[in-house]
Short mmCIF file of N, CA and C in Angstrom, two decimals:
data_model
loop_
_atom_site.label_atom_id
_atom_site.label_comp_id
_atom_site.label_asym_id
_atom_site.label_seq_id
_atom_site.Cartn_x
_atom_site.Cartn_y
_atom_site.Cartn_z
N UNK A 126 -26.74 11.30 -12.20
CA UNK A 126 -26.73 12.21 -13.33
C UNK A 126 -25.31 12.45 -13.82
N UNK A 127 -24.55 12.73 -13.02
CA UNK A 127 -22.81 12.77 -13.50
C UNK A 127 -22.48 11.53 -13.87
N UNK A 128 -22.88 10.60 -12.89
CA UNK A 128 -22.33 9.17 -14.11
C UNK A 128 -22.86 9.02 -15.41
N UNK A 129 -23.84 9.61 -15.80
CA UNK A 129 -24.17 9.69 -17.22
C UNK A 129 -23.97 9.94 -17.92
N UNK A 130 -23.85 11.58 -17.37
CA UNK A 130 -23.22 12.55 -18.00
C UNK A 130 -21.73 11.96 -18.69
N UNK A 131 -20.79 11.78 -17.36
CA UNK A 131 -19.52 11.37 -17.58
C UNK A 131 -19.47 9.88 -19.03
N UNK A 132 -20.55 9.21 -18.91
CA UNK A 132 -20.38 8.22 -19.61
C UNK A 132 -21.14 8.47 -21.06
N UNK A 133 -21.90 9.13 -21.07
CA UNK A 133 -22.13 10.11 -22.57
C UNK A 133 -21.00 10.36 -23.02
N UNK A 134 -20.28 11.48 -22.22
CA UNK A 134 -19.36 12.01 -23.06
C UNK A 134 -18.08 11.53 -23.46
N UNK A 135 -17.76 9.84 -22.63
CA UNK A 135 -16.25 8.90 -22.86
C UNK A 135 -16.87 8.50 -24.25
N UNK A 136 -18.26 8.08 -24.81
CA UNK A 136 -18.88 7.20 -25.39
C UNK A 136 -18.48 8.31 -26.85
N UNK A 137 -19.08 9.61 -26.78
CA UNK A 137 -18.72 10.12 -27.88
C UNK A 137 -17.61 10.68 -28.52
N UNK A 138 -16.74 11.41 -27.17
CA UNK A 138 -15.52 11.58 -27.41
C UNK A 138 -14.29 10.56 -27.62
N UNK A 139 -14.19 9.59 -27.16
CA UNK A 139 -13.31 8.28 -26.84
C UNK A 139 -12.22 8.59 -28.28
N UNK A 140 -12.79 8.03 -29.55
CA UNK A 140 -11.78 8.22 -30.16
C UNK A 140 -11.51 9.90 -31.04
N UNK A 141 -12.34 10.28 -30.64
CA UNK A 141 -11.54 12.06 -30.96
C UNK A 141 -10.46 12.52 -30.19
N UNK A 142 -10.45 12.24 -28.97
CA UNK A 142 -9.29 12.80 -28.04
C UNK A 142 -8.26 11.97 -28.42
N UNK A 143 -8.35 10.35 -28.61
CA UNK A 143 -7.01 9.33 -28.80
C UNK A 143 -6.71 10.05 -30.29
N UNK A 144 -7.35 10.33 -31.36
CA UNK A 144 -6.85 10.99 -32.35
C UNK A 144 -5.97 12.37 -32.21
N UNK A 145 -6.78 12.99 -31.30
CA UNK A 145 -6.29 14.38 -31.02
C UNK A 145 -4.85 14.38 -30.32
N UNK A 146 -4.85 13.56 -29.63
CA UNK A 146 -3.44 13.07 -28.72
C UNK A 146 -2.41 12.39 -29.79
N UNK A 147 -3.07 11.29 -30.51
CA UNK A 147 -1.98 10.82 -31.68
C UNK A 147 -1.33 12.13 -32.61
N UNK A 148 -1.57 12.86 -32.68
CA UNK A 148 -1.94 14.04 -33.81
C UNK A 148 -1.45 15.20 -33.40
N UNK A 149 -1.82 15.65 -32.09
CA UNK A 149 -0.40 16.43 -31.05
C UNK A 149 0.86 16.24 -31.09
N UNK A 150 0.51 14.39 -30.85
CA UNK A 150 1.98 14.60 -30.05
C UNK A 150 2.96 14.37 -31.43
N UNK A 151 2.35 14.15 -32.73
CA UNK A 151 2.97 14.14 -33.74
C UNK A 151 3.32 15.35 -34.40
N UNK A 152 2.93 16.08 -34.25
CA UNK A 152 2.49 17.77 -34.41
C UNK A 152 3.70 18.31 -33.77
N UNK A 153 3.67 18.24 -32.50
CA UNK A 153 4.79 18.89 -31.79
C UNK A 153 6.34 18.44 -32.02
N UNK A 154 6.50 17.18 -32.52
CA UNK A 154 7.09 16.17 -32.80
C UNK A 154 8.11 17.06 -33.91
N UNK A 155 7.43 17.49 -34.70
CA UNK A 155 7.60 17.54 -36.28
C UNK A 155 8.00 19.56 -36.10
N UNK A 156 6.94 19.71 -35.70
CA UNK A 156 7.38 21.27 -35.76
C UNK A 156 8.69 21.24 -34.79
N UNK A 157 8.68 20.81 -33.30
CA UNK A 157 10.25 21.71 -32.97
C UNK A 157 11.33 20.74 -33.75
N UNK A 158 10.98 19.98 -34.68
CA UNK A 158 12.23 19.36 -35.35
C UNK A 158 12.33 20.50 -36.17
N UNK A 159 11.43 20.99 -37.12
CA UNK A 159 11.48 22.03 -38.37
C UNK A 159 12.42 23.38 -37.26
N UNK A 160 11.46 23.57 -36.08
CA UNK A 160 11.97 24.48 -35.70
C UNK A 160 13.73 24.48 -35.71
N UNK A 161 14.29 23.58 -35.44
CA UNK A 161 15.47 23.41 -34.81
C UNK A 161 15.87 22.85 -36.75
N UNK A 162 15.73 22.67 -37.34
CA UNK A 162 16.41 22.86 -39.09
C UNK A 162 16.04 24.03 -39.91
N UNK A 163 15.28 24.61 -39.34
CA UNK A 163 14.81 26.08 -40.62
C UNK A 163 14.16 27.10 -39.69
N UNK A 164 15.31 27.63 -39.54
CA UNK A 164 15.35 29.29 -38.60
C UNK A 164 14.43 30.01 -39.42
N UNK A 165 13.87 30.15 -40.19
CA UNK A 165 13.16 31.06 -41.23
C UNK A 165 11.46 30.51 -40.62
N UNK A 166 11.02 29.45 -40.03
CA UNK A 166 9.84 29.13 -40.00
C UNK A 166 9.79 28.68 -38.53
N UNK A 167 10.84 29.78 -37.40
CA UNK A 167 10.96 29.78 -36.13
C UNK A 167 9.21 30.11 -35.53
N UNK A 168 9.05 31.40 -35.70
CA UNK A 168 8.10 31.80 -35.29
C UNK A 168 6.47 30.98 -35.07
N UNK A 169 6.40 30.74 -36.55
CA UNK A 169 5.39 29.73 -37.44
C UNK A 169 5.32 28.88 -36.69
N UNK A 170 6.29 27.51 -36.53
CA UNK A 170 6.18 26.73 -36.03
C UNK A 170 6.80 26.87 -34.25
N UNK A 171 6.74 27.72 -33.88
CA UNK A 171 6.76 27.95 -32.52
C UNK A 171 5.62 28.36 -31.77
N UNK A 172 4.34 28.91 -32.62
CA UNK A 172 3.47 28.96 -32.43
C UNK A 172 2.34 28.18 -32.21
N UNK A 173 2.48 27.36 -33.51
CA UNK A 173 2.09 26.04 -34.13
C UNK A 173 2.02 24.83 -32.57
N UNK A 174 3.00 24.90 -31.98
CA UNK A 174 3.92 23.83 -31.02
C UNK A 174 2.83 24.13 -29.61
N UNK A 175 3.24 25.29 -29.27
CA UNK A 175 2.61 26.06 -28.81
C UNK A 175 1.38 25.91 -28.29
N UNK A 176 0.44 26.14 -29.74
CA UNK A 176 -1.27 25.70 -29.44
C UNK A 176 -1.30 24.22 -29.30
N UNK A 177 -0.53 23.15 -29.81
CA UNK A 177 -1.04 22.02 -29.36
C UNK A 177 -0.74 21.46 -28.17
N UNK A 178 0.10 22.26 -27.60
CA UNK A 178 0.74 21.96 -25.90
C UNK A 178 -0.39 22.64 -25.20
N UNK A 179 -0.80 23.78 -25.74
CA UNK A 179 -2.04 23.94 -24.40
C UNK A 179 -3.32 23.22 -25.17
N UNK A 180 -4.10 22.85 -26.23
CA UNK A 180 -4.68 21.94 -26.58
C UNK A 180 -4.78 20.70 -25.72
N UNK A 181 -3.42 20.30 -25.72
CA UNK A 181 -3.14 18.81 -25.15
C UNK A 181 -3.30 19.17 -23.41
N UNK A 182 -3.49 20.25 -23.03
CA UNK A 182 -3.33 20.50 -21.64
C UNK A 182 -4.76 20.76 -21.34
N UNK A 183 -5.34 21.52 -21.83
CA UNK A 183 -6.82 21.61 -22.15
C UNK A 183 -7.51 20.35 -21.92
N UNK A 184 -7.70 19.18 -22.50
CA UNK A 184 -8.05 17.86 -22.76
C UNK A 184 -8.03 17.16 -20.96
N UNK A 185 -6.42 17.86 -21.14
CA UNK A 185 -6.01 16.92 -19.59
C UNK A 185 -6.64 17.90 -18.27
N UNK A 186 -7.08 18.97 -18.50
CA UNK A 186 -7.04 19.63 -17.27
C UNK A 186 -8.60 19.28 -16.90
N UNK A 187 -9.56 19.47 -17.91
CA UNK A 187 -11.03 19.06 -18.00
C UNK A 187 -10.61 17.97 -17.43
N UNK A 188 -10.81 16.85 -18.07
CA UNK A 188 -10.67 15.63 -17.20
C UNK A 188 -9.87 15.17 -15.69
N UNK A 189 -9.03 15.92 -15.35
CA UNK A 189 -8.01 15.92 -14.26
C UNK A 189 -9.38 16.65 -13.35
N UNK A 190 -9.74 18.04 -13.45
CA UNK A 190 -11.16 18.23 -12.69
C UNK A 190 -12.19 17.68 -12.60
N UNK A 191 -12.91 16.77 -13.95
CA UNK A 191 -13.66 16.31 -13.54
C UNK A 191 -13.11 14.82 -12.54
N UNK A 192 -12.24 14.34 -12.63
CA UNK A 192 -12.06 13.65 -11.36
C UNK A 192 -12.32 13.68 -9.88
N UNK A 193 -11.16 14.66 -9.99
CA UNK A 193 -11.21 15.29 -8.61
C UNK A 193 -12.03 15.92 -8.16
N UNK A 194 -13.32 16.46 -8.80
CA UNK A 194 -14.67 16.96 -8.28
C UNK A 194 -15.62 15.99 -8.09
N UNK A 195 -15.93 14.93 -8.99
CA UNK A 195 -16.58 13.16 -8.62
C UNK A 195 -15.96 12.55 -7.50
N UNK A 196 -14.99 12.68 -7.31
CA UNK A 196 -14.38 12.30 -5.25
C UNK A 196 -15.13 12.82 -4.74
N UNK A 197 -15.02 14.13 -4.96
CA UNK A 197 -15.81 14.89 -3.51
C UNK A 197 -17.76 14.51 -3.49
N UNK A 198 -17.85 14.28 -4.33
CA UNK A 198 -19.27 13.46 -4.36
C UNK A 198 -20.10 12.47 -3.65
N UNK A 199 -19.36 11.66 -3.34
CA UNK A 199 -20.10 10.77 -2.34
C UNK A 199 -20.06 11.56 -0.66
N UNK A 200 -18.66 12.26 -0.99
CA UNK A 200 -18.67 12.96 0.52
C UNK A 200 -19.35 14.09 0.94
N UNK A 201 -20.27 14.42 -0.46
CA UNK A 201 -21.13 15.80 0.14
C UNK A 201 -22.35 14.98 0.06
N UNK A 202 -22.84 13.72 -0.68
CA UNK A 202 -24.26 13.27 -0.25
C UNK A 202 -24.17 12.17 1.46
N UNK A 203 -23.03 11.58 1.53
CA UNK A 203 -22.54 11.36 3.07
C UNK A 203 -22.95 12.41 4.32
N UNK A 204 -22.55 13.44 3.83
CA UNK A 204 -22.43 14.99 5.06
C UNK A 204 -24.00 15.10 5.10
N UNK A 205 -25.06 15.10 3.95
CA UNK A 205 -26.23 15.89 4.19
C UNK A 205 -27.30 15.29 5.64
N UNK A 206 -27.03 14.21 5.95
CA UNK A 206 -27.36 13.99 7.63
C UNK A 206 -28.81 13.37 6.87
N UNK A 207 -28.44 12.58 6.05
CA UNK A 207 -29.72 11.52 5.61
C UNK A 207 -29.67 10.61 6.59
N UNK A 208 -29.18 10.14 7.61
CA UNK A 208 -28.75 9.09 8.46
C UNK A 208 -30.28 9.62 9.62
N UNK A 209 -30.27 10.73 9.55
CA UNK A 209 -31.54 11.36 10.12
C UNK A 209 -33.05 11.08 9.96
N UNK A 210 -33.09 10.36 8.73
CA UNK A 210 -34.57 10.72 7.66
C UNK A 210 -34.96 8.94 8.66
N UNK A 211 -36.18 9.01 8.78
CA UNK A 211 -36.91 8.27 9.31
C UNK A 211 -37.64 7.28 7.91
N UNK A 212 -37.09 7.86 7.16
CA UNK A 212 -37.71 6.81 5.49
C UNK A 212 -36.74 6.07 5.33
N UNK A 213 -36.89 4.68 4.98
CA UNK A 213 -36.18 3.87 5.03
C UNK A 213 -35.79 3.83 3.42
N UNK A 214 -36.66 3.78 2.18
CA UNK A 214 -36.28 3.71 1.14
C UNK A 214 -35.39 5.21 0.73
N UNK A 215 -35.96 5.75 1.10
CA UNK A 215 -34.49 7.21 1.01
C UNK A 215 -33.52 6.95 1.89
N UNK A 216 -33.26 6.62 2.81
CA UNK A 216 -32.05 5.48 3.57
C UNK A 216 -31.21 4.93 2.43
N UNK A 217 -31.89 4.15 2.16
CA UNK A 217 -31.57 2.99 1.12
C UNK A 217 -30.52 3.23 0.10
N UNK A 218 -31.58 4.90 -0.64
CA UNK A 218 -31.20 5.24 -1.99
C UNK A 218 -29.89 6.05 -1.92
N UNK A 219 -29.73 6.37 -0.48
CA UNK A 219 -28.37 7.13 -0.07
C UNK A 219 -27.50 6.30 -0.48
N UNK A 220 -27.89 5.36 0.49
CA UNK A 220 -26.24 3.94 0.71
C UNK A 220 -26.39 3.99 -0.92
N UNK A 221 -27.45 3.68 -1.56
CA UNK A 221 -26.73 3.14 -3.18
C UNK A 221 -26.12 4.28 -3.60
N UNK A 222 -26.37 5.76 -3.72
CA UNK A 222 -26.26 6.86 -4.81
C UNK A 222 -24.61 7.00 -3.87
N UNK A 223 -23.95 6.53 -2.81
CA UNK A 223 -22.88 7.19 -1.39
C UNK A 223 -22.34 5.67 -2.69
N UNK A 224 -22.92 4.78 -2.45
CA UNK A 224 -21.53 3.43 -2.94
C UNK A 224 -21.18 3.74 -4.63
N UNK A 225 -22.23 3.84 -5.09
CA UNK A 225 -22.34 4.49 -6.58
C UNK A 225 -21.07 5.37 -6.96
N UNK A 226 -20.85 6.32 -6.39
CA UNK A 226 -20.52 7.41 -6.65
C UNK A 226 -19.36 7.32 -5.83
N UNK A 227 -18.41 6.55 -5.35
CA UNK A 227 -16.69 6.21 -4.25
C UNK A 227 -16.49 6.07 -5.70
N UNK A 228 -16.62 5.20 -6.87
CA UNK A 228 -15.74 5.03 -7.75
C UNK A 228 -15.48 6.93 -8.64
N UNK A 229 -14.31 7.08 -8.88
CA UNK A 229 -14.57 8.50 -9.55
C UNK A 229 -14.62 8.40 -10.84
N UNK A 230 -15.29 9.40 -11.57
CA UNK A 230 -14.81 9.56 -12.90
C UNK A 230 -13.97 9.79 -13.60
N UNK A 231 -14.05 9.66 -14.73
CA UNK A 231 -12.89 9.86 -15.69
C UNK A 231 -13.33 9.86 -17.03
N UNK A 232 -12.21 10.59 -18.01
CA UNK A 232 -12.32 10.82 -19.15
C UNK A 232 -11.29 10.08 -19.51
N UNK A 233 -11.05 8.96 -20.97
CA UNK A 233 -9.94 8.76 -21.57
C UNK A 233 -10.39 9.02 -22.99
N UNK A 234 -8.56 8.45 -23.33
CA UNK A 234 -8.96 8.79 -24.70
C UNK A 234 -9.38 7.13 -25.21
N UNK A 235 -9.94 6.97 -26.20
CA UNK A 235 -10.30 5.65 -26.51
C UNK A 235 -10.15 4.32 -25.22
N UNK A 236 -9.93 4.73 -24.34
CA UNK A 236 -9.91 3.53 -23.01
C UNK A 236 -8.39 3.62 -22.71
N UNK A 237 -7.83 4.31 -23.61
CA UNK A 237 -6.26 4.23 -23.35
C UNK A 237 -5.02 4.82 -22.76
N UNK A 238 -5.84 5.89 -23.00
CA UNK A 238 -5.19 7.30 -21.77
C UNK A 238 -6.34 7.81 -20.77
N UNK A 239 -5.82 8.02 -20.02
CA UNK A 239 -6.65 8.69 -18.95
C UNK A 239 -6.21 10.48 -19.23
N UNK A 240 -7.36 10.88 -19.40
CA UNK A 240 -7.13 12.69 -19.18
C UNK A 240 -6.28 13.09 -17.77
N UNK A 241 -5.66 13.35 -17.96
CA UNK A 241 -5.04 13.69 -16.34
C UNK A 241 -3.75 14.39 -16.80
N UNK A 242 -3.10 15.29 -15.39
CA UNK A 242 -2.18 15.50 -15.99
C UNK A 242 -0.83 14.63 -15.75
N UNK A 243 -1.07 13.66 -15.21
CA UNK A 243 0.17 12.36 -15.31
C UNK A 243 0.20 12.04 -17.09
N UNK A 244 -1.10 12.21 -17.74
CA UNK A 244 -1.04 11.59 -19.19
C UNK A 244 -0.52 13.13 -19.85
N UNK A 245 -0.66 13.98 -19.45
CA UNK A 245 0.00 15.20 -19.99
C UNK A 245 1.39 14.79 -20.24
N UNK A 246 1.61 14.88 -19.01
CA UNK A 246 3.05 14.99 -18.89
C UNK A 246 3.75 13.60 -19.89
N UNK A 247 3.10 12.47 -19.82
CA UNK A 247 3.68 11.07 -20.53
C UNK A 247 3.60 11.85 -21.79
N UNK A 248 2.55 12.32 -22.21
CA UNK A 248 2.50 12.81 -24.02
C UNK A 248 3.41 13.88 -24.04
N UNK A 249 3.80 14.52 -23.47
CA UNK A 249 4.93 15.54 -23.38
C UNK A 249 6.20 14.83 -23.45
N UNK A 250 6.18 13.61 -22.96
CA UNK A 250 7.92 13.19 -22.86
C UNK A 250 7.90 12.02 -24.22
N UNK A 251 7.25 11.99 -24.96
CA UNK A 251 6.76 10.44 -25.71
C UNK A 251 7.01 11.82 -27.07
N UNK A 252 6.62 12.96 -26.68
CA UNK A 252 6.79 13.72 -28.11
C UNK A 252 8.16 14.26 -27.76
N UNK A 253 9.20 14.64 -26.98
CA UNK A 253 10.40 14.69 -26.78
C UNK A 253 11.25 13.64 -27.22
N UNK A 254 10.64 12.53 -26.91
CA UNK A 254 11.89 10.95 -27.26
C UNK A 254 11.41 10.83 -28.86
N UNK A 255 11.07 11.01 -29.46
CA UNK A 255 10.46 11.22 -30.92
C UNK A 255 11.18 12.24 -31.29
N UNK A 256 11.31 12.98 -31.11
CA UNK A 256 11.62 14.49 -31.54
C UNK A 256 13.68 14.36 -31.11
N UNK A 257 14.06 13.67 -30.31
CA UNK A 257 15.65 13.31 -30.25
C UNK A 257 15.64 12.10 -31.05
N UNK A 258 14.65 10.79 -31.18
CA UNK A 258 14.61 10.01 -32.39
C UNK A 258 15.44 11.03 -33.42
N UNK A 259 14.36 11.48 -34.15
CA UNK A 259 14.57 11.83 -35.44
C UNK A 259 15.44 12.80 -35.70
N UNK A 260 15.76 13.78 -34.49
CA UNK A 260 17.11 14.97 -34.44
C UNK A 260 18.44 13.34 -34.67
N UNK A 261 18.48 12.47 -33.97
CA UNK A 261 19.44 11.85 -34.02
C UNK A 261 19.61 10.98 -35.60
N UNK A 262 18.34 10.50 -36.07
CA UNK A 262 18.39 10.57 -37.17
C UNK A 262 19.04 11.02 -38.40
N UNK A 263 19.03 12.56 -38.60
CA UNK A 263 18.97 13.76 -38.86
C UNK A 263 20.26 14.10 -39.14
N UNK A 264 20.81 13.79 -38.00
CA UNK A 264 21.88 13.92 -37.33
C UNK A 264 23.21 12.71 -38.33
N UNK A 265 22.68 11.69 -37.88
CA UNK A 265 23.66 10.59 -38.53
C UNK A 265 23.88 10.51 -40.30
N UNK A 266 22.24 10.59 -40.46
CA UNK A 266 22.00 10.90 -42.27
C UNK A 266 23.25 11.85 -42.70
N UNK A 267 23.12 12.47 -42.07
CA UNK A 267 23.65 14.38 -42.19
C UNK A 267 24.98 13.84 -42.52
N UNK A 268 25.67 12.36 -41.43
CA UNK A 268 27.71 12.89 -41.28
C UNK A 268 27.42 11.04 -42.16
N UNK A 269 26.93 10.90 -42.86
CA UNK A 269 26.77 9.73 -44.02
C UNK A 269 27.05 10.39 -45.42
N UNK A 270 26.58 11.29 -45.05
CA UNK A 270 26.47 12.01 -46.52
C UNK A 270 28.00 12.99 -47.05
#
C-alpha cells in the first residue's frame, strides 16, 4: 500500500516540485540580490526569501520522512514472528512484502532531485552561487560604467 501510495504521488507531483525547486531557487536568487540593491524593499523581499526557504524545506522534509519511515518497514513486518505461522503461503507473502519493502522510498522532483535534505541544502548553495554570479555581475557593470 505505501509503495503505491509513494508511487501515485512521484507520478503526479514529479514535475510540480522540479518546477517549484526551479522557481525557488530562482526566487531567492533574485530577491536577496534586490535585497542587497534597494534598501527600501528590505523587508518585502526578506520575507518573500524567507517563505520560499521554508517552502523549499517543506518539500524536502516530507520526503526526507517519508524515507526514513519506509526503512523501518520491512523491519516491523520482519519483528511480527510470522516465522511462527504454520501457513506456508502467508510464509511466503512475508518473504515477498520483507524483500519488497528493503528498497525505501522516495520522493523526487521530476526523477532529478531527490526530496531530502542533502537536496535542500544543494538548492540552497546553487541559489547562493547564482546570487554572487550576478552580485559579481552587478558589480563589474557598475565600475564599466
Amino acid at each position: 500500500m505505501l509503495i503505491s501510495i509513494c508511487e501515485q504521488l512521484e507520478e503526479l507531483f514529479r514535475v510540480a516540485i522540479l518546477f517549484q525547486f526551479v522557481s525557488s531557487t530562482s526566487a531567492i536568487c533574485s530577491s536577496t540580490v534586490i535585497l542587497q540593491t534597494d534598501s527600501s524593499q528590505f523587508l518585502t523581499m526578506l520575507t518573500f526569501s524567507v517563505g520560499h526557504v521554508f517552502q523549499l524545506f517543506y518539500y524536502c522534509f516530507v520526503g526526507n520522512e517519508l524515507t526514513i519511515q519506509s526503512q523501518g518497514v520491512s523491519d516491523g513486518i520482519y519483528k511480527c514472528n510470522w516465522h511462527l505461522s504454520d501457513d506456508q503461503e502467508f510464509r511466503k507473502a512475508i518473504i515477498f512484502m520483507i524483500q519488497r519493502c528493503q528498497k525505501a522510498q522516495k520522493l523526487t522532483a521530476a526523477g532529478f532531485i531527490d526530496l531530502n535534505f542533502v537536496s535542500y541544502i544543494s538548492v540552497l548553495r546553487l541559489a547562493f552561487s547564482f546570487y554572487t554570479l550576478l552580485t559579481n555581475v552587478i558589480v563589474r557593470k557598475a565600475n564599466w560604467s
